[in-house]
PDB file of C-alpha atoms in Angstrom:
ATOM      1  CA  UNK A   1      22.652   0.716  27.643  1.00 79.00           C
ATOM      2  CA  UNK A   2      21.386   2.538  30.536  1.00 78.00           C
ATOM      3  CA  UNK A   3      17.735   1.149  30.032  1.00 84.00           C
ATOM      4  CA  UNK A   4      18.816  -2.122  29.462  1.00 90.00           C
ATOM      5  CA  UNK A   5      20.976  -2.303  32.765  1.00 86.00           C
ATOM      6  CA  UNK A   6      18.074  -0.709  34.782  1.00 85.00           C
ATOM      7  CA  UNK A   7      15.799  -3.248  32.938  1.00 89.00           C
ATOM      8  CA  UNK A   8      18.500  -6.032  34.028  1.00 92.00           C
ATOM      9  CA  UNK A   9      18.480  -4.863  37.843  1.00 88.00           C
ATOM     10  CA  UNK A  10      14.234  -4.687  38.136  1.00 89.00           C
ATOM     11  CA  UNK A  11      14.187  -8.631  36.555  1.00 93.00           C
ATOM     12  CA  UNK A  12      16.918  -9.530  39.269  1.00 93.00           C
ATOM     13  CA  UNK A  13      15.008  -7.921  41.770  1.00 91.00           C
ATOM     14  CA  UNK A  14      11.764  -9.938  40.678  1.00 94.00           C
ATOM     15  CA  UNK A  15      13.483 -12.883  40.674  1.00 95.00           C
ATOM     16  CA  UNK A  16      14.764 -12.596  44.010  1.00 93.00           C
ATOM     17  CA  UNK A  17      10.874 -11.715  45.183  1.00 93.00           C
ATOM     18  CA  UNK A  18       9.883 -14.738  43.341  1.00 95.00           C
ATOM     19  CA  UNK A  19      12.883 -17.147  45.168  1.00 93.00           C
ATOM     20  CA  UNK A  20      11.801 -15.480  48.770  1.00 93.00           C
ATOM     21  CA  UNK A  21       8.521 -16.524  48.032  1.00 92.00           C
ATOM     22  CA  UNK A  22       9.127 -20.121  46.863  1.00 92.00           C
ATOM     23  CA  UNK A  23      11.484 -20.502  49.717  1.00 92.00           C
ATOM     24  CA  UNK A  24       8.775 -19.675  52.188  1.00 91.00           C
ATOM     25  CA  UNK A  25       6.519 -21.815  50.698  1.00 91.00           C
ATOM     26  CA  UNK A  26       9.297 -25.029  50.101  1.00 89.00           C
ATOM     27  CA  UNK A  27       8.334 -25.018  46.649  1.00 88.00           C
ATOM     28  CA  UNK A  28      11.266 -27.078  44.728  1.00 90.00           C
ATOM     29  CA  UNK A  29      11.790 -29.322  47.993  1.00 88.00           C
ATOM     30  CA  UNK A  30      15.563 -27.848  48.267  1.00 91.00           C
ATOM     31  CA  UNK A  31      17.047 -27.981  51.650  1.00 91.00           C
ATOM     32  CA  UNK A  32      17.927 -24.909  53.454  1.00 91.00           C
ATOM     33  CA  UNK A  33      21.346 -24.588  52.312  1.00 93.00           C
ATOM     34  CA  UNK A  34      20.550 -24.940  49.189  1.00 93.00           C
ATOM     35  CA  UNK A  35      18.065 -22.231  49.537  1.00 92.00           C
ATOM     36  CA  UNK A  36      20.274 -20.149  51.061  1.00 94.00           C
ATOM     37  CA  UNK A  37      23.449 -20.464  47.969  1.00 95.00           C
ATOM     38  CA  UNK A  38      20.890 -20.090  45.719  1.00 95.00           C
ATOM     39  CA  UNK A  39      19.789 -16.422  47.359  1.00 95.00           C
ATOM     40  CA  UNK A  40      23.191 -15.634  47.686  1.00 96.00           C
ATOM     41  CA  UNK A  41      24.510 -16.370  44.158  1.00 96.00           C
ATOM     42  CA  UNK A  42      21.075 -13.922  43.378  1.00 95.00           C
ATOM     43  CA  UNK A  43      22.072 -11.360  45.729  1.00 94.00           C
ATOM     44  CA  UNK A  44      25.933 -11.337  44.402  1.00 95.00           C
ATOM     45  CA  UNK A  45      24.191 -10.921  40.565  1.00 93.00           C
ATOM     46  CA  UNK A  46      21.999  -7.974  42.431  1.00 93.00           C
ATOM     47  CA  UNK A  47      25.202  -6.087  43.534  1.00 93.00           C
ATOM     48  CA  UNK A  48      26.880  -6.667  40.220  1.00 94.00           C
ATOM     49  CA  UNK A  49      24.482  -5.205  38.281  1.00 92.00           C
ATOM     50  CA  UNK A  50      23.480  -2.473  40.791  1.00 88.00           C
ATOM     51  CA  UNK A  51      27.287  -1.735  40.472  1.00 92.00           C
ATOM     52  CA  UNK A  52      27.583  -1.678  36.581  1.00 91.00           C
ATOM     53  CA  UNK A  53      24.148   0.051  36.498  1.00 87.00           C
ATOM     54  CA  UNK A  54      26.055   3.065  38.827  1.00 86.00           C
ATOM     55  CA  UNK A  55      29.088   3.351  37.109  1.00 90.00           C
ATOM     56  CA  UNK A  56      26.776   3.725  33.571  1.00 87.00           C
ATOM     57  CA  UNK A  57      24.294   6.029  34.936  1.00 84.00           C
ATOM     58  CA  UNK A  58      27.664   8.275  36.187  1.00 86.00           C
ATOM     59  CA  UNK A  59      29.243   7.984  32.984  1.00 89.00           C
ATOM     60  CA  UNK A  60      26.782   8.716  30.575  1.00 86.00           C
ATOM     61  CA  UNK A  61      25.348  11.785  33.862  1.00 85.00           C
ATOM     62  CA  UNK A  62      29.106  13.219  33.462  1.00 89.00           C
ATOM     63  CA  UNK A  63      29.541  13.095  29.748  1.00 90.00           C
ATOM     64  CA  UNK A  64      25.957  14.569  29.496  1.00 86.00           C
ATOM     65  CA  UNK A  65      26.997  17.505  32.241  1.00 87.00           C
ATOM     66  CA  UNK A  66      30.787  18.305  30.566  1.00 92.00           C
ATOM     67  CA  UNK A  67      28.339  18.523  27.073  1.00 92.00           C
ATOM     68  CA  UNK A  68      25.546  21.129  28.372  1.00 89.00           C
ATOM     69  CA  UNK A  69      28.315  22.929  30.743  1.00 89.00           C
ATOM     70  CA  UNK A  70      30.445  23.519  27.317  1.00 94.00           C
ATOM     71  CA  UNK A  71      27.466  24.699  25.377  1.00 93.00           C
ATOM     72  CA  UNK A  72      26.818  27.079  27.967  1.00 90.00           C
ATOM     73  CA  UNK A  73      30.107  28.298  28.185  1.00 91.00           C
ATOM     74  CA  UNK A  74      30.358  28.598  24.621  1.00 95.00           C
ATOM     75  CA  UNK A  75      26.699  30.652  24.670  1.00 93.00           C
ATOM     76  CA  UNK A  76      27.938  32.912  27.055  1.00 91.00           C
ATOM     77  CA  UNK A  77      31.085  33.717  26.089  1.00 92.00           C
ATOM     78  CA  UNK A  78      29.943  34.086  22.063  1.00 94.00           C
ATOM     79  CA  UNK A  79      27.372  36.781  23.532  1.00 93.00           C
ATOM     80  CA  UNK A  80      27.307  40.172  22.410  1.00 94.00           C
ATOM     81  CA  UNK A  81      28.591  42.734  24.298  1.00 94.00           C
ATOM     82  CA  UNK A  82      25.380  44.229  24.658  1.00 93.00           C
ATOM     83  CA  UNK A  83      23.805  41.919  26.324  1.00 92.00           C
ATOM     84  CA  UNK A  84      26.610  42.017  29.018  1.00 90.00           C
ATOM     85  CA  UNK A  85      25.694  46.061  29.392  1.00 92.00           C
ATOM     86  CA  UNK A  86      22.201  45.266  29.932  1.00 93.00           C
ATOM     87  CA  UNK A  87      22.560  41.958  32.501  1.00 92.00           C
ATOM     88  CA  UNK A  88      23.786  42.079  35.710  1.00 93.00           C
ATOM     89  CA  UNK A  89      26.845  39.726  36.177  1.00 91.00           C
ATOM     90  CA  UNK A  90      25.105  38.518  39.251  1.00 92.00           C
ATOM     91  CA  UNK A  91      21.863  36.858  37.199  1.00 92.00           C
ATOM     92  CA  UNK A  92      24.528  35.510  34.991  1.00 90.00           C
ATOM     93  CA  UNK A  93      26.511  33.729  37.174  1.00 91.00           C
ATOM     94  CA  UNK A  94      23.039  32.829  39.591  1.00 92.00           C
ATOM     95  CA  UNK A  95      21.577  31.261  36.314  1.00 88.00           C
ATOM     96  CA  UNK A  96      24.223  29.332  34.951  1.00 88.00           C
ATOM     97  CA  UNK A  97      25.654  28.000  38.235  1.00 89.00           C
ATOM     98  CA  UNK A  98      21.305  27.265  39.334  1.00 88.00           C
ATOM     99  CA  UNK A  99      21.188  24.927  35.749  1.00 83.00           C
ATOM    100  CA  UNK A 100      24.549  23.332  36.043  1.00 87.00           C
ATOM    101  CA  UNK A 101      23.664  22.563  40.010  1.00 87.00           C
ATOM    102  CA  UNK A 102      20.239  20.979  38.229  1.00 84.00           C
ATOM    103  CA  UNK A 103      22.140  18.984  35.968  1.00 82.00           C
ATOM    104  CA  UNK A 104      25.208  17.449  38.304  1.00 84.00           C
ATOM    105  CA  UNK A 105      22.689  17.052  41.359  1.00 84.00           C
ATOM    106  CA  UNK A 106      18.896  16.961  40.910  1.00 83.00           C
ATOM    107  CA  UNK A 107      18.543  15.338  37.371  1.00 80.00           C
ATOM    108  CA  UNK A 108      20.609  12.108  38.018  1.00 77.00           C
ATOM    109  CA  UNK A 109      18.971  11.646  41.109  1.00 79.00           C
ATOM    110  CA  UNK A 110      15.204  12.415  39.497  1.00 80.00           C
ATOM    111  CA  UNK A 111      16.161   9.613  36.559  1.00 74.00           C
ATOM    112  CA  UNK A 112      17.459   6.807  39.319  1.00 71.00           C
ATOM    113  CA  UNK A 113      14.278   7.198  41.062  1.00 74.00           C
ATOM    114  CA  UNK A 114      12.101   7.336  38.001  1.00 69.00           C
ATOM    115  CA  UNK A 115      12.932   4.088  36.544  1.00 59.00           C
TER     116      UNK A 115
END
């Protein structure tokens, strides 16, 4: 769903290239308003699906985050004792609270930019 949406917002952006550009050149003989409610009905379909596409790609970032930050809750806490002798409580907490931070706040932002 998520490709398809970001899919769906990079065709509404090339459309909206492709209407700039046959505006400038007075391509379909339109007048200017009609020019003009034609760019705005595309812009209005832009912010929809930039909207949708945000609330999906925080979704599905959430659910994915609450997954990984339960598996490593459940890793740590299923751990044997020994390891807890041996590792400070300090690199523990550094290291899971370093890969949840990577998860909620550099990975979303990496994938937005990718596609």
């Amino acid at each position: 769903m998520i490709v398809i949406l970001f899919l769906l917002a990079q065709g509404v952006r090339q459309v909206n290239d492709f209407w700039i550009g046959a505006w400038s050149s007075d391509s379909f003989d339109f007048k200017q308003e009609e020019y003009v409610g034609i760019y705005a009905a595309i812009a209005v379909g832009t912010s929809i699906i930039a909207l949708f596409r945000g609330y999906a790609f925080s979704f599905f970032s959430k659910n994915a985050s609450r997954n990984i930050h339960k598996k490593l809750l459940y890793s740590v806490f299923r751990s044997p004792m020994s390891w807890f002798d041996t590792t400070p409580s300090g690199n523990i907490l550094n290291r899971t609270t370093k890969d949840q931070d990577d998860i909620d706040v550099n990975l979303p932002w990496t994938l937005q930019f990718a596609a």
